Amino acid sequence: MHDILINWAPQETRVAVVENGAVQELHIERTLERGLVGNIYLGKVARVLPGMQSAFIEVGLERAAFLHVADLHGGGHQHGHPARSDVAVPVPIERQVFEGQTLMVQVIKDPIGTKGARLSTQISIAGRMLVFLPQDTHIGISQKIGSHETREQLRTRMQRLTATTDGTGTGGFILRTNAEDASDAELADDIAYLRKTWNAIRALGVSKPTGTLLHEDLNLAERVLRDLTNEATQSVRIDSKLQFDALKAFGETFTPGSTAKLDLYKGERPIFDLFGIEEEIARALARRVDLKSGGYLIIDQTEALTTVDVNTGGFVGARNFDDTIFKTNLEAAGAIARQLRLRNLGGIIIVDFIDMVRDEHQQAVLAEFRKQLGKDRTKTTVSGFTQLGLVEMTRKRTRESLAHMLCQPCPTCEGRGQVKTARSVCYDILREILREARQFNPKEFRVVASAAVVEMLLDEESQHLAGLSDFIGKPVSLSTEPSFSPEQYDIVLM
């Protein structure tokens, strides 16, 4: 069982999923930085790139968005392989779209770093229990739903409901896991709502210019009721009366089963302070994660992948060293799975568990890791141990990680995590003065640098500075600039 806490402010909504007193998930949405996944735009093809089988689409965002041939509706396949007639061959993108063409597109991946948003022309609209596919006709059922017989019964019910709801039967549907126990009335309400939403989108698409946002996904608080609230949820507590009323109205319309769990928090202390979530957010931004046993994790997030290193630290509680390692790795397996959810880390993840001699220990740790990852709402895939004793895994990435959302690279080291020593900067300055002395003939060279660099030039490096001054035949003066970073300097020709 878990509780969901919602901390609302006009500029930001924060959601924490708490289970057994520990935060399992954190979701943050800023009003000015709302994610774009699910948004539907009327786009214009700016450029077709046959070599990449992609196109850049202008949708009114800061950067042009990206459409790959695989994300075109219908898959873009034609039959007719040079050697085999039964093989479907992709239709090149340059034969499907052209520059200046207007396309209705949906964002399937947010812009991350320097990459523009990724788009699809296969539109889908999520409801409470169903996902509507207006361009398709099939009925899909989540594989997580019960037995084969249950899925077939649901498919038959859906075929009946979609055919009789408005007499047309247009559009396809995918049943989400929470549709398993839904009544016909609930399914019919969702079908009607989704078709009504699609009709409104289609009408806007005809009347609006390119670059128009036609449809936006629900805000975070509404998605809590639609996606996060289930039978295991004890309560959904929110600290804003205004948003509580809005959520209650939304819930009564779309998620009547979850409205009873809504609770208005009226305490004087901020809701996140009361449950220690502010401290948890601070810990989720740190490199080091301490384990209860005395071991610890080091988590490093880079452009290409995320690495997690497991260390025994001060843990010496087991009978022998093998048991110490095994118990630390078992505890780390659960902690890593939780940290991936908490930090919303995605892409390639490499876990360096402490080397284990016994094969059964390796398999037990791997089984525990997979079990803990099974709690994740986001799709994960885990490989076994490599020859180097590493575990490779992937976690689907759709939105920015917590660190990327809340932090920015250090302006001093620009994300390197280290800066040059004062002595290194001194030698850079001495080389630069010599270089400039060969090109220019000023009366004097003035060095402007940080206090630590100037201090070293006046003290430990004063002999080298004096020697250089004699060699070039010009005086060199020093000036401290408090606002300069350790690596920053300027050489002024006087």
PDB file of C-alpha atoms in Angstrom, residues 14 23 44 73 108 117 131 141 157 173 175 214 266 288 305 329 337 358 371 402 411 441 485:
ATOM      1  CA  ARG A  14       5.410  18.154  -7.011  1.00  0.00           C
ATOM      2  CA  VAL A  23       9.724   7.851  -1.112  1.00  0.00           C
ATOM      3  CA  LYS A  44       5.053  21.824 -41.355  1.00  0.00           C
ATOM      4  CA  HIS A  73       1.536   6.139 -39.605  1.00  0.00           C
ATOM      5  CA  ILE A 108       6.690  10.878 -28.325  1.00  0.00           C
ATOM      6  CA  ALA A 117      11.449  16.628 -29.750  1.00  0.00           C
ATOM      7  CA  VAL A 131      -5.874   4.628 -25.330  1.00  0.00           C
ATOM      8  CA  ILE A 141      -5.348  -5.525 -24.942  1.00  0.00           C
ATOM      9  CA  ARG A 157     -17.040  -6.363 -25.268  1.00  0.00           C
ATOM     10  CA  PHE A 173      -8.447   1.219 -28.884  1.00  0.00           C
ATOM     11  CA  LEU A 175      -7.165  -1.377 -23.116  1.00  0.00           C
ATOM     12  CA  LEU A 214      -4.041  21.155 -31.019  1.00  0.00           C
ATOM     13  CA  LYS A 266      -4.790  21.428   6.136  1.00  0.00           C
ATOM     14  CA  ARG A 288      26.635   9.113  -3.001  1.00  0.00           C
ATOM     15  CA  LEU A 305      25.011   6.435 -19.913  1.00  0.00           C
ATOM     16  CA  ASN A 329      24.932  -6.420  -3.222  1.00  0.00           C
ATOM     17  CA  ALA A 337      15.987   0.138  -8.439  1.00  0.00           C
ATOM     18  CA  ARG A 358      30.145 -17.794  -6.165  1.00  0.00           C
ATOM     19  CA  LYS A 371      12.316  -8.360  -8.823  1.00  0.00           C
ATOM     20  CA  LEU A 402      15.446  14.838 -11.779  1.00  0.00           C
ATOM     21  CA  PRO A 411      29.599  27.388 -14.723  1.00  0.00           C
ATOM     22  CA  ASN A 441      54.999  45.612 -28.447  1.00  0.00           C
ATOM     23  CA  SER A 485      36.523  31.720 -11.717  1.00  0.00           C
TER      24      SER A 485
END
